[in-house]
Amino acid sequence: MFLHGTSRINEAGHLEIGGCDVTELKAEYGTPLYIMDEQLIRRRAREYVDAFTASGLGFQVAYASKAFSVMAMCRIADEEGLSLDVVSDGELYTALQAGFPAERIHFHGNNKTPDEIEMAISAGIGCFVVDNLVELRLLQAIAAGKGASVKILLRVTPGVEAHAHHAYASTGQTDSKFGFDIGNGSAFEAVRLASDQANLQLLGVHSHIGSQIFETEGFQLAVERIAEFTRKVKEELNIDFPVVNLGGGFGIRYVDGDTPLAVSEYVAAITDAVKTHFAGISDKLPEIWVEPGRSIVGDAGTTLYTVGTSKEIPGVRKYVAVDGGMTDNPRPALYESKYEAMLANRAKEANEEAVSIAGKCCESGDMLIWDVELPKVESGDLLAVACTGAYNYSMASNYNRIRRPAVVFVQNGHSDLVVRRESHQDIIANDVVPQRIAKQPVTK
Ligand SMILES: *Cc1c(COP(=O)(O)O)cnc(C)c1O
């Protein structure tokens, strides 16, 4: 397994992350356990900020909190000077409760409810990324009712098909549930309409072309198309766009063979393209906003499991089951995502067998990894799965009424609990049994 960030194998032959031996983390917190390498999260955030600073352009790096939205993560994003994307009232509430500055929060999504819009305007968030005409009218009406002036970007599809890891992760093409299409003229009409709304202040457009992208071409092409569009808007409507938001989607290394670029390379490609294609449209180059999610937190996460049962089917394969599965990591079932793993308590031992890692849910599809080489696996061993920091905890469920795991941040030999493990009480906390079917006390 590739060792990310501060991960290393210590003298005892145990995996160590942030200076913490995972066998000790298991003793303290139990398994399954999400372990987040805080130093690596901060390093990724700084790579973005440093690369944009070097470009000389104005910028905001908005962490897409859907990748991993918990209050402690909002604190780190704030400390590192990032902005924050939210997509629901729940993510907004999390950020506000964490004390994240409202003016650096951007609200996304293709179906924001009136309640969500009210809540976000009242909180004074920095920007709405408007997805469609229904939302545009709703937002204007609610803003007018509150006497507020609201900053907006319009989400557009530039007609770029990014080479994302899965079709469900491509969003920049014409046939997408998200945004106004540039190619068919609906984006232009939306700009005309938006610029006429008394309570909306149009800052520019937003595009997000996909996720887990390993090349720069898609981003460069999106910049080119948006610049052409911006030029047309300037020439025909005399409207300036002070901001261009290019979304997220920067790839990370999950397994051997993944070839992401360095953060600095993605950023340089984008800022160079902006300098080239936006030159001369307005007096000033636009401020660049990006929205990395996965590439901020993905490789900082490791999930630690305890091995339970195993089953060998002669001539076919050996299944090894762990104490979690699709409830803490639904990505293999959703996207056929690939992961690497190691025996974290016997990390120096040579691999001896290829096994397949099964979860404990009642689904044949609940498989975390097919065919991974490991030392001879025993019940009670610790299995570490790398690169689970993004879209794991945030997509976790209580299927089979399995309790969601704890999350810890580790750094410099210290661990801090940032999400506690759910209790049995948590599992039934929202259940209500109507009186007419309640179990009656036995009377004699
Ligand atoms: C999901 C999403 C992101 C983050 O994508 P990553 O692949 O995690 O970087 C950014 N912007 C928007 C609009 C998104 O939907």
Short mmCIF file of C-alpha atoms and ligand atoms in Angstrom, two decimals:
data_model
loop_
_atom_site.label_atom_id
_atom_site.label_comp_id
_atom_site.label_asym_id
_atom_site.label_seq_id
_atom_site.Cartn_x
_atom_site.Cartn_y
_atom_site.Cartn_z
CA MET A 1 0.00 0.00 0.00
CA PHE A 2 1.26 3.45 -0.89
CA LEU A 3 2.02 5.47 2.24
CA HIS A 4 0.48 8.95 2.01
CA GLY A 5 1.45 12.01 4.03
CA THR A 6 2.87 11.23 7.46
CA SER A 7 2.03 7.50 7.24
CA ARG A 8 4.98 5.21 7.92
CA ILE A 9 5.79 1.77 9.26
CA ASN A 10 7.28 1.97 12.77
CA GLU A 11 9.83 -0.27 14.47
CA ALA A 12 7.09 -2.53 15.84
CA GLY A 13 5.97 -3.18 12.26
CA HIS A 14 2.77 -1.20 12.77
CA LEU A 15 1.30 1.47 10.55
CA GLU A 16 1.76 4.87 12.12
CA ILE A 17 -0.12 8.02 10.98
CA GLY A 18 0.54 11.49 12.35
CA GLY A 19 2.96 9.85 14.79
CA CYS A 20 0.19 7.63 16.20
CA ASP A 21 0.50 3.83 16.15
CA VAL A 22 -2.76 2.50 14.75
CA THR A 23 -2.83 -0.43 17.19
CA GLU A 24 -3.01 2.19 19.97
CA LEU A 25 -5.71 4.10 18.11
CA LYS A 26 -7.70 0.88 17.91
CA ALA A 27 -7.28 0.32 21.66
CA GLU A 28 -8.46 3.86 22.40
CA TYR A 29 -11.27 4.34 19.87
CA GLY A 30 -12.18 0.90 18.51
CA THR A 31 -12.82 0.02 14.87
CA PRO A 32 -13.90 0.78 12.24
CA LEU A 33 -12.14 4.10 12.65
CA TYR A 34 -11.56 6.92 10.20
CA ILE A 35 -8.08 8.35 10.80
CA MET A 36 -7.37 11.77 9.25
CA ASP A 37 -3.79 12.99 8.81
CA GLU A 38 -4.22 16.64 9.81
CA GLN A 39 -0.81 17.71 8.57
CA LEU A 40 -1.58 16.34 5.10
CA ILE A 41 -4.94 18.16 4.96
CA ARG A 42 -3.19 21.41 5.84
CA ARG A 43 -0.43 20.72 3.32
CA ARG A 44 -2.95 20.22 0.51
CA ALA A 45 -4.77 23.43 1.46
CA ARG A 46 -1.48 25.34 1.41
CA GLU A 47 -0.51 23.87 -1.96
CA TYR A 48 -3.59 25.51 -3.45
CA VAL A 49 -3.14 28.83 -1.67
CA ASP A 50 0.58 28.99 -2.50
CA ALA A 51 0.06 28.12 -6.17
CA PHE A 52 -2.60 30.80 -6.61
CA THR A 53 -0.54 33.35 -4.71
CA ALA A 54 2.33 32.62 -7.10
CA SER A 55 0.06 33.30 -10.09
CA GLY A 56 -0.49 36.90 -9.00
CA LEU A 57 -4.24 36.63 -9.72
CA GLY A 58 -6.97 37.25 -7.18
CA PHE A 59 -8.44 33.98 -5.92
CA GLN A 60 -10.57 32.03 -3.48
CA VAL A 61 -10.00 28.34 -2.78
CA ALA A 62 -13.36 27.03 -1.59
CA TYR A 63 -13.18 23.64 0.09
CA ALA A 64 -16.13 21.55 -1.18
CA SER A 65 -17.32 20.47 2.23
CA LYS A 66 -19.48 17.65 0.88
CA ALA A 67 -16.26 15.60 0.61
CA PHE A 68 -15.98 15.57 4.41
CA SER A 69 -18.19 17.96 6.33
CA VAL A 70 -17.66 18.02 10.08
CA MET A 71 -17.14 20.99 12.39
CA ALA A 72 -13.45 20.27 13.03
CA MET A 73 -12.79 20.19 9.29
CA CYS A 74 -14.55 23.55 8.90
CA ARG A 75 -12.17 24.92 11.55
CA ILE A 76 -9.14 23.71 9.60
CA ALA A 77 -10.49 25.15 6.34
CA ASP A 78 -11.00 28.49 8.12
CA GLU A 79 -7.54 28.44 9.70
CA GLU A 80 -5.97 27.73 6.32
CA GLY A 81 -7.77 30.68 4.75
CA LEU A 82 -10.04 28.61 2.52
CA SER A 83 -13.60 29.47 1.59
CA LEU A 84 -16.30 26.81 1.90
CA ASP A 85 -18.88 25.30 -0.44
CA VAL A 86 -22.09 23.95 1.03
CA VAL A 87 -24.92 22.14 -0.76
CA SER A 88 -27.58 21.86 1.93
CA ASP A 89 -28.89 23.43 5.10
CA GLY A 90 -27.09 20.66 7.01
CA GLU A 91 -23.69 21.55 5.58
CA LEU A 92 -24.44 25.25 6.09
CA TYR A 93 -25.48 24.64 9.69
CA THR A 94 -22.30 22.64 10.32
CA ALA A 95 -20.13 25.45 8.96
CA LEU A 96 -21.95 28.19 10.88
CA GLN A 97 -21.86 26.22 14.14
CA ALA A 98 -18.12 25.78 13.62
CA GLY A 99 -17.79 29.55 13.42
CA PHE A 100 -16.86 29.56 9.76
CA PRO A 101 -17.12 33.15 8.43
CA ALA A 102 -20.43 33.36 6.54
CA GLU A 103 -19.05 35.75 3.92
CA ARG A 104 -16.68 32.99 2.71
CA ILE A 105 -19.48 30.41 2.32
CA HIS A 106 -20.83 29.60 -1.16
CA PHE A 107 -24.14 27.79 -1.56
CA HIS A 108 -24.45 25.21 -4.34
CA GLY A 109 -27.02 22.70 -5.51
CA ASN A 110 -29.67 22.19 -8.15
CA ASN A 111 -32.66 22.31 -5.81
CA LYS A 112 -32.17 24.73 -2.95
CA THR A 113 -35.38 24.95 -0.96
CA PRO A 114 -37.01 28.24 0.10
CA ASP A 115 -36.05 27.43 3.71
CA GLU A 116 -32.43 26.87 2.75
CA ILE A 117 -32.31 30.13 0.81
CA GLU A 118 -33.88 32.03 3.75
CA MET A 119 -31.39 30.51 6.16
CA ALA A 120 -28.41 31.32 3.96
CA ILE A 121 -29.45 34.92 3.29
CA SER A 122 -30.12 35.48 7.00
CA ALA A 123 -26.68 34.11 7.80
CA GLY A 124 -25.13 36.51 5.29
CA ILE A 125 -23.33 33.98 3.12
CA GLY A 126 -20.93 35.22 0.44
CA CYS A 127 -22.46 33.82 -2.72
CA PHE A 128 -25.15 31.62 -4.21
CA VAL A 129 -24.26 29.54 -7.22
CA VAL A 130 -27.57 29.64 -9.08
CA ASP A 131 -28.37 26.48 -11.02
CA ASN A 132 -31.61 27.20 -12.92
CA LEU A 133 -34.36 29.76 -13.69
CA VAL A 134 -36.74 28.55 -10.99
CA GLU A 135 -34.04 29.14 -8.42
CA LEU A 136 -33.16 32.53 -9.90
CA ARG A 137 -36.74 33.78 -9.48
CA LEU A 138 -37.09 32.25 -6.03
CA LEU A 139 -33.84 33.79 -4.87
CA GLN A 140 -34.82 37.24 -6.18
CA ALA A 141 -38.22 37.01 -4.46
CA ILE A 142 -36.80 35.92 -1.11
CA ALA A 143 -33.96 38.47 -1.25
CA ALA A 144 -36.47 41.24 -2.08
CA GLY A 145 -38.68 40.15 0.81
CA LYS A 146 -35.73 40.48 3.16
CA GLY A 147 -34.45 43.67 1.60
CA ALA A 148 -31.14 41.92 0.94
CA SER A 149 -28.67 42.22 -1.90
CA VAL A 150 -27.33 38.77 -2.75
CA LYS A 151 -24.19 37.94 -4.71
CA ILE A 152 -24.58 35.19 -7.28
CA LEU A 153 -22.72 33.16 -9.85
CA LEU A 154 -24.58 31.31 -12.59
CA ARG A 155 -23.64 27.68 -13.00
CA VAL A 156 -22.98 26.90 -16.65
CA THR A 157 -22.13 23.76 -18.59
CA PRO A 158 -19.34 24.66 -21.00
CA GLY A 159 -19.82 21.49 -23.06
CA VAL A 160 -16.65 19.85 -21.79
CA GLU A 161 -16.66 16.12 -21.15
CA ALA A 162 -13.99 15.60 -18.56
CA HIS A 163 -12.29 12.24 -18.27
CA ALA A 164 -13.72 11.59 -14.85
CA HIS A 165 -13.50 8.28 -13.01
CA HIS A 166 -17.13 7.37 -13.63
CA ALA A 167 -19.96 8.71 -15.81
CA TYR A 168 -21.86 9.82 -12.71
CA ALA A 169 -18.94 12.10 -11.91
CA SER A 170 -19.06 14.08 -15.19
CA THR A 171 -21.03 17.30 -15.01
CA GLY A 172 -19.69 19.72 -17.63
CA GLN A 173 -21.48 18.25 -20.66
CA THR A 174 -24.69 19.62 -22.16
CA ASP A 175 -26.86 16.75 -20.95
CA SER A 176 -26.45 17.30 -17.21
CA LYS A 177 -28.94 17.99 -14.44
CA PHE A 178 -26.75 20.94 -13.43
CA GLY A 179 -26.60 24.45 -14.79
CA PHE A 180 -27.31 26.58 -17.86
CA ASP A 181 -25.84 25.39 -21.14
CA ILE A 182 -23.56 27.80 -22.97
CA GLY A 183 -23.90 26.02 -26.33
CA ASN A 184 -27.70 26.28 -26.65
CA GLY A 185 -27.93 29.90 -25.52
CA SER A 186 -29.64 29.31 -22.19
CA ALA A 187 -26.63 30.60 -20.24
CA PHE A 188 -26.73 33.89 -22.17
CA GLU A 189 -30.44 34.31 -21.50
CA ALA A 190 -29.84 33.57 -17.82
CA VAL A 191 -27.20 36.30 -17.66
CA ARG A 192 -29.60 38.77 -19.26
CA LEU A 193 -32.31 37.86 -16.78
CA ALA A 194 -30.04 37.73 -13.72
CA SER A 195 -28.54 41.12 -14.42
CA ASP A 196 -32.06 42.59 -14.38
CA GLN A 197 -32.91 41.40 -10.85
CA ALA A 198 -32.94 44.24 -8.36
CA ASN A 199 -31.73 42.19 -5.40
CA LEU A 200 -29.17 40.02 -7.15
CA GLN A 201 -25.61 41.02 -7.89
CA LEU A 202 -24.18 38.88 -10.70
CA LEU A 203 -20.45 38.22 -10.19
CA GLY A 204 -19.91 35.82 -13.07
CA VAL A 205 -20.23 32.17 -13.95
CA HIS A 206 -19.29 28.85 -12.42
CA SER A 207 -18.42 25.55 -14.06
CA HIS A 208 -17.55 22.19 -12.53
CA ILE A 209 -16.61 19.68 -15.19
CA GLY A 210 -16.30 16.50 -13.17
CA SER A 211 -14.33 14.70 -10.49
CA GLN A 212 -11.12 12.69 -10.10
CA ILE A 213 -9.67 14.28 -13.26
CA PHE A 214 -6.02 13.59 -14.10
CA GLU A 215 -5.44 15.98 -17.01
CA THR A 216 -5.43 19.74 -17.41
CA GLU A 217 -7.05 19.81 -20.89
CA GLY A 218 -10.63 19.74 -19.61
CA PHE A 219 -10.01 22.71 -17.31
CA GLN A 220 -8.18 24.65 -20.04
CA LEU A 221 -10.98 24.03 -22.51
CA ALA A 222 -13.57 25.12 -19.92
CA VAL A 223 -11.60 28.36 -19.36
CA GLU A 224 -11.49 28.97 -23.11
CA ARG A 225 -15.24 28.41 -23.56
CA ILE A 226 -16.11 30.55 -20.55
CA ALA A 227 -13.81 33.32 -21.76
CA GLU A 228 -15.54 33.31 -25.17
CA PHE A 229 -18.85 33.49 -23.36
CA THR A 230 -17.64 36.30 -21.10
CA ARG A 231 -16.47 38.25 -24.15
CA LYS A 232 -19.89 37.88 -25.79
CA VAL A 233 -21.61 39.03 -22.58
CA LYS A 234 -19.32 42.06 -22.41
CA GLU A 235 -19.80 42.95 -26.08
CA GLU A 236 -23.54 42.42 -26.30
CA LEU A 237 -24.74 43.30 -22.80
CA ASN A 238 -21.84 45.41 -21.53
CA ILE A 239 -21.67 43.32 -18.36
CA ASP A 240 -18.33 42.61 -16.61
CA PHE A 241 -17.70 39.41 -14.68
CA PRO A 242 -15.29 40.05 -11.81
CA VAL A 243 -15.17 36.32 -10.89
CA VAL A 244 -14.75 33.03 -12.72
CA ASN A 245 -15.31 29.85 -10.73
CA LEU A 246 -13.82 26.68 -12.23
CA GLY A 247 -15.10 24.15 -9.72
CA GLY A 248 -13.22 21.17 -8.36
CA GLY A 249 -12.46 17.70 -9.62
CA PHE A 250 -8.68 17.53 -9.21
CA GLY A 251 -7.62 13.90 -9.04
CA ILE A 252 -5.77 12.02 -6.31
CA ARG A 253 -3.87 8.77 -6.12
CA TYR A 254 -6.06 5.97 -4.79
CA VAL A 255 -4.13 3.02 -6.23
CA ASP A 256 -0.95 2.25 -8.07
CA GLY A 257 -1.47 3.41 -11.64
CA ASP A 258 -3.45 6.53 -10.75
CA THR A 259 -1.55 9.49 -12.14
CA PRO A 260 -2.82 12.74 -10.66
CA LEU A 261 -0.88 15.94 -11.28
CA ALA A 262 0.56 18.01 -8.47
CA VAL A 263 -1.83 20.67 -7.17
CA SER A 264 0.57 23.32 -8.46
CA GLU A 265 0.29 21.91 -12.00
CA TYR A 266 -3.51 22.03 -12.05
CA VAL A 267 -3.46 25.57 -10.70
CA ALA A 268 -0.76 26.76 -13.12
CA ALA A 269 -2.71 25.33 -16.07
CA ILE A 270 -5.85 27.16 -14.96
CA THR A 271 -4.22 30.49 -14.14
CA ASP A 272 -2.18 30.46 -17.38
CA ALA A 273 -5.33 29.71 -19.38
CA VAL A 274 -7.17 32.56 -17.66
CA LYS A 275 -4.31 34.97 -18.39
CA THR A 276 -4.34 33.92 -22.05
CA HIS A 277 -8.05 33.76 -22.78
CA PHE A 278 -9.43 36.54 -20.58
CA ALA A 279 -6.86 39.13 -21.68
CA GLY A 280 -8.56 42.29 -22.93
CA ILE A 281 -12.16 41.35 -22.13
CA SER A 282 -12.39 43.76 -19.18
CA ASP A 283 -9.97 46.23 -17.63
CA LYS A 284 -8.94 43.65 -15.11
CA LEU A 285 -8.50 39.86 -15.12
CA PRO A 286 -11.21 38.09 -13.11
CA GLU A 287 -10.66 36.61 -9.69
CA ILE A 288 -10.34 32.81 -9.94
CA TRP A 289 -12.30 30.60 -7.59
CA VAL A 290 -11.80 26.83 -7.40
CA GLU A 291 -13.55 24.23 -5.29
CA PRO A 292 -11.36 21.25 -4.43
CA GLY A 293 -12.96 18.61 -2.21
CA ARG A 294 -11.38 15.22 -2.77
CA SER A 295 -7.89 16.64 -3.30
CA ILE A 296 -7.95 18.42 0.08
CA VAL A 297 -9.01 15.50 2.26
CA GLY A 298 -8.97 12.30 0.20
CA ASP A 299 -5.45 11.00 0.66
CA ALA A 300 -5.36 12.21 4.28
CA GLY A 301 -7.90 9.57 5.31
CA THR A 302 -7.30 5.95 6.27
CA THR A 303 -9.98 3.57 7.51
CA LEU A 304 -8.92 1.04 10.11
CA TYR A 305 -10.91 -2.19 10.38
CA THR A 306 -10.63 -5.36 12.45
CA VAL A 307 -10.65 -8.60 10.51
CA GLY A 308 -13.36 -11.03 11.59
CA THR A 309 -14.32 -14.09 9.62
CA SER A 310 -12.92 -15.52 6.41
CA LYS A 311 -14.01 -18.09 3.90
CA GLU A 312 -11.95 -19.89 1.30
CA ILE A 313 -13.68 -21.24 -1.82
CA PRO A 314 -11.13 -23.73 -3.20
CA GLY A 315 -9.95 -22.77 -6.65
CA VAL A 316 -12.03 -19.58 -6.60
CA ARG A 317 -11.04 -17.03 -3.95
CA LYS A 318 -10.73 -16.27 -0.27
CA TYR A 319 -13.09 -13.77 1.29
CA VAL A 320 -11.93 -11.89 4.37
CA ALA A 321 -14.62 -9.93 6.22
CA VAL A 322 -14.05 -6.74 8.19
CA ASP A 323 -16.19 -4.96 10.78
CA GLY A 324 -17.35 -2.22 8.36
CA GLY A 325 -18.06 -2.06 4.64
CA MET A 326 -20.43 -0.19 2.35
CA THR A 327 -21.90 1.67 5.33
CA ASP A 328 -18.61 3.49 5.93
CA ASN A 329 -17.35 3.36 2.32
CA PRO A 330 -20.07 3.08 -0.33
CA ARG A 331 -17.75 4.10 -3.18
CA PRO A 332 -16.81 0.59 -4.39
CA ALA A 333 -20.52 -0.30 -4.59
CA LEU A 334 -21.49 3.06 -6.19
CA TYR A 335 -18.61 3.65 -8.58
CA GLU A 336 -16.58 0.41 -8.57
CA SER A 337 -13.86 2.47 -6.91
CA LYS A 338 -10.53 0.79 -6.24
CA TYR A 339 -8.57 0.95 -3.00
CA GLU A 340 -5.28 -0.30 -1.57
CA ALA A 341 -4.95 -1.94 1.83
CA MET A 342 -2.40 -3.36 4.22
CA LEU A 343 -2.30 -5.41 7.41
CA ALA A 344 -1.60 -2.51 9.73
CA ASN A 345 -0.46 -4.62 12.71
CA ARG A 346 1.95 -6.77 10.63
CA ALA A 347 3.09 -4.22 8.09
CA LYS A 348 6.62 -5.57 7.71
CA GLU A 349 5.54 -9.10 6.82
CA ALA A 350 5.75 -10.31 3.24
CA ASN A 351 2.57 -10.78 1.25
CA GLU A 352 1.51 -14.40 1.00
CA GLU A 353 -1.99 -14.53 -0.41
CA ALA A 354 -4.47 -12.65 -2.54
CA VAL A 355 -7.77 -12.14 -0.72
CA SER A 356 -10.93 -10.15 -1.31
CA ILE A 357 -12.17 -7.83 1.43
CA ALA A 358 -15.88 -8.08 2.22
CA GLY A 359 -17.98 -5.83 4.40
CA LYS A 360 -20.52 -7.06 6.94
CA CYS A 361 -23.71 -5.83 5.23
CA CYS A 362 -26.34 -8.17 3.83
CA GLU A 363 -25.44 -7.40 0.21
CA SER A 364 -23.26 -9.43 -2.14
CA GLY A 365 -22.14 -6.08 -3.54
CA ASP A 366 -20.71 -5.08 -0.18
CA MET A 367 -17.11 -5.67 -1.23
CA LEU A 368 -14.38 -3.15 -0.38
CA ILE A 369 -11.51 -4.60 -2.41
CA TRP A 370 -11.20 -7.50 -4.84
CA ASP A 371 -7.89 -9.40 -4.90
CA VAL A 372 -5.48 -7.59 -2.63
CA GLU A 373 -2.11 -9.16 -1.75
CA LEU A 374 -1.62 -9.48 2.01
CA PRO A 375 0.34 -11.57 4.53
CA LYS A 376 -1.63 -14.61 5.80
CA VAL A 377 -4.66 -12.86 7.34
CA GLU A 378 -5.88 -13.91 10.79
CA SER A 379 -8.99 -13.01 12.68
CA GLY A 380 -8.17 -9.98 14.86
CA ASP A 381 -5.69 -8.47 12.41
CA LEU A 382 -6.03 -4.79 11.61
CA LEU A 383 -6.72 -3.86 8.01
CA ALA A 384 -5.97 -0.31 6.88
CA VAL A 385 -7.59 0.99 3.69
CA ALA A 386 -5.87 4.08 2.30
CA CYS A 387 -7.27 7.23 0.74
CA THR A 388 -10.69 7.18 2.39
CA GLY A 389 -10.79 10.82 3.52
CA ALA A 390 -13.20 12.06 0.84
CA TYR A 391 -16.76 10.85 0.25
CA ASN A 392 -16.51 8.13 2.87
CA TYR A 393 -17.65 9.54 6.21
CA SER A 394 -19.80 12.04 4.31
CA MET A 395 -21.54 9.24 2.41
CA ALA A 396 -21.74 6.83 5.35
CA SER A 397 -25.11 5.33 6.22
CA ASN A 398 -26.80 3.31 8.94
CA TYR A 399 -27.79 0.50 6.58
CA ASN A 400 -28.40 -2.67 8.57
CA ARG A 401 -28.54 -0.27 11.52
CA ILE A 402 -24.78 -0.31 11.65
CA ARG A 403 -23.42 2.53 13.76
CA ARG A 404 -21.29 5.07 11.94
CA PRO A 405 -17.63 4.99 13.01
CA ALA A 406 -15.69 7.59 14.93
CA VAL A 407 -13.35 10.02 13.17
CA VAL A 408 -10.03 11.09 14.68
CA PHE A 409 -7.52 13.71 13.59
CA VAL A 410 -3.90 12.70 14.20
CA GLN A 411 -0.85 14.98 14.23
CA ASN A 412 2.53 15.06 15.96
CA GLY A 413 1.84 11.94 17.99
CA HIS A 414 -1.55 13.18 19.24
CA SER A 415 -5.04 12.03 18.34
CA ASP A 416 -8.20 14.09 18.75
CA LEU A 417 -11.70 12.70 18.45
CA VAL A 418 -13.63 14.86 15.96
CA VAL A 419 -16.72 12.67 15.49
CA ARG A 420 -17.70 10.18 18.15
CA ARG A 421 -18.83 6.68 17.24
CA GLU A 422 -22.60 6.37 17.14
CA SER A 423 -24.18 4.60 20.08
CA HIS A 424 -27.04 2.10 20.11
CA GLN A 425 -29.15 4.94 21.49
CA ASP A 426 -28.22 7.09 18.46
CA ILE A 427 -29.53 4.35 16.20
CA ILE A 428 -33.06 4.60 17.62
CA ALA A 429 -32.90 8.29 18.54
CA ASN A 430 -35.38 9.37 15.85
CA ASP A 431 -37.66 6.33 16.04
CA VAL A 432 -41.20 6.93 17.27
CA VAL A 433 -43.54 4.08 18.21
CA PRO A 434 -47.19 5.19 17.99
CA GLN A 435 -49.06 4.52 21.22
CA ARG A 436 -51.57 2.17 19.55
CA ILE A 437 -48.85 -0.35 18.66
CA ALA A 438 -46.57 0.29 21.59
CA LYS A 439 -45.68 -2.73 23.70
CA GLN A 440 -48.12 -2.52 26.61
CA PRO A 441 -46.88 -3.10 30.13
CA VAL A 442 -48.01 -6.54 31.30
CA THR A 443 -50.89 -6.24 33.84
CA LYS A 444 -51.95 -9.13 36.06
C1 LIG B 1 -18.42 17.88 -5.88
C2 LIG B 1 -18.15 19.26 -6.30
C3 LIG B 1 -16.88 19.81 -6.07
C4 LIG B 1 -15.74 19.04 -5.48
O1 LIG B 1 -15.31 18.02 -6.33
P1 LIG B 1 -13.99 17.19 -5.99
O2 LIG B 1 -13.93 16.20 -7.08
O3 LIG B 1 -14.20 16.57 -4.66
O4 LIG B 1 -12.86 18.15 -6.00
C5 LIG B 1 -16.69 21.13 -6.40
N1 LIG B 1 -17.68 21.87 -6.95
C6 LIG B 1 -18.91 21.36 -7.19
C7 LIG B 1 -19.95 22.22 -7.78
C8 LIG B 1 -19.18 20.04 -6.89
O5 LIG B 1 -20.38 19.54 -7.14
#
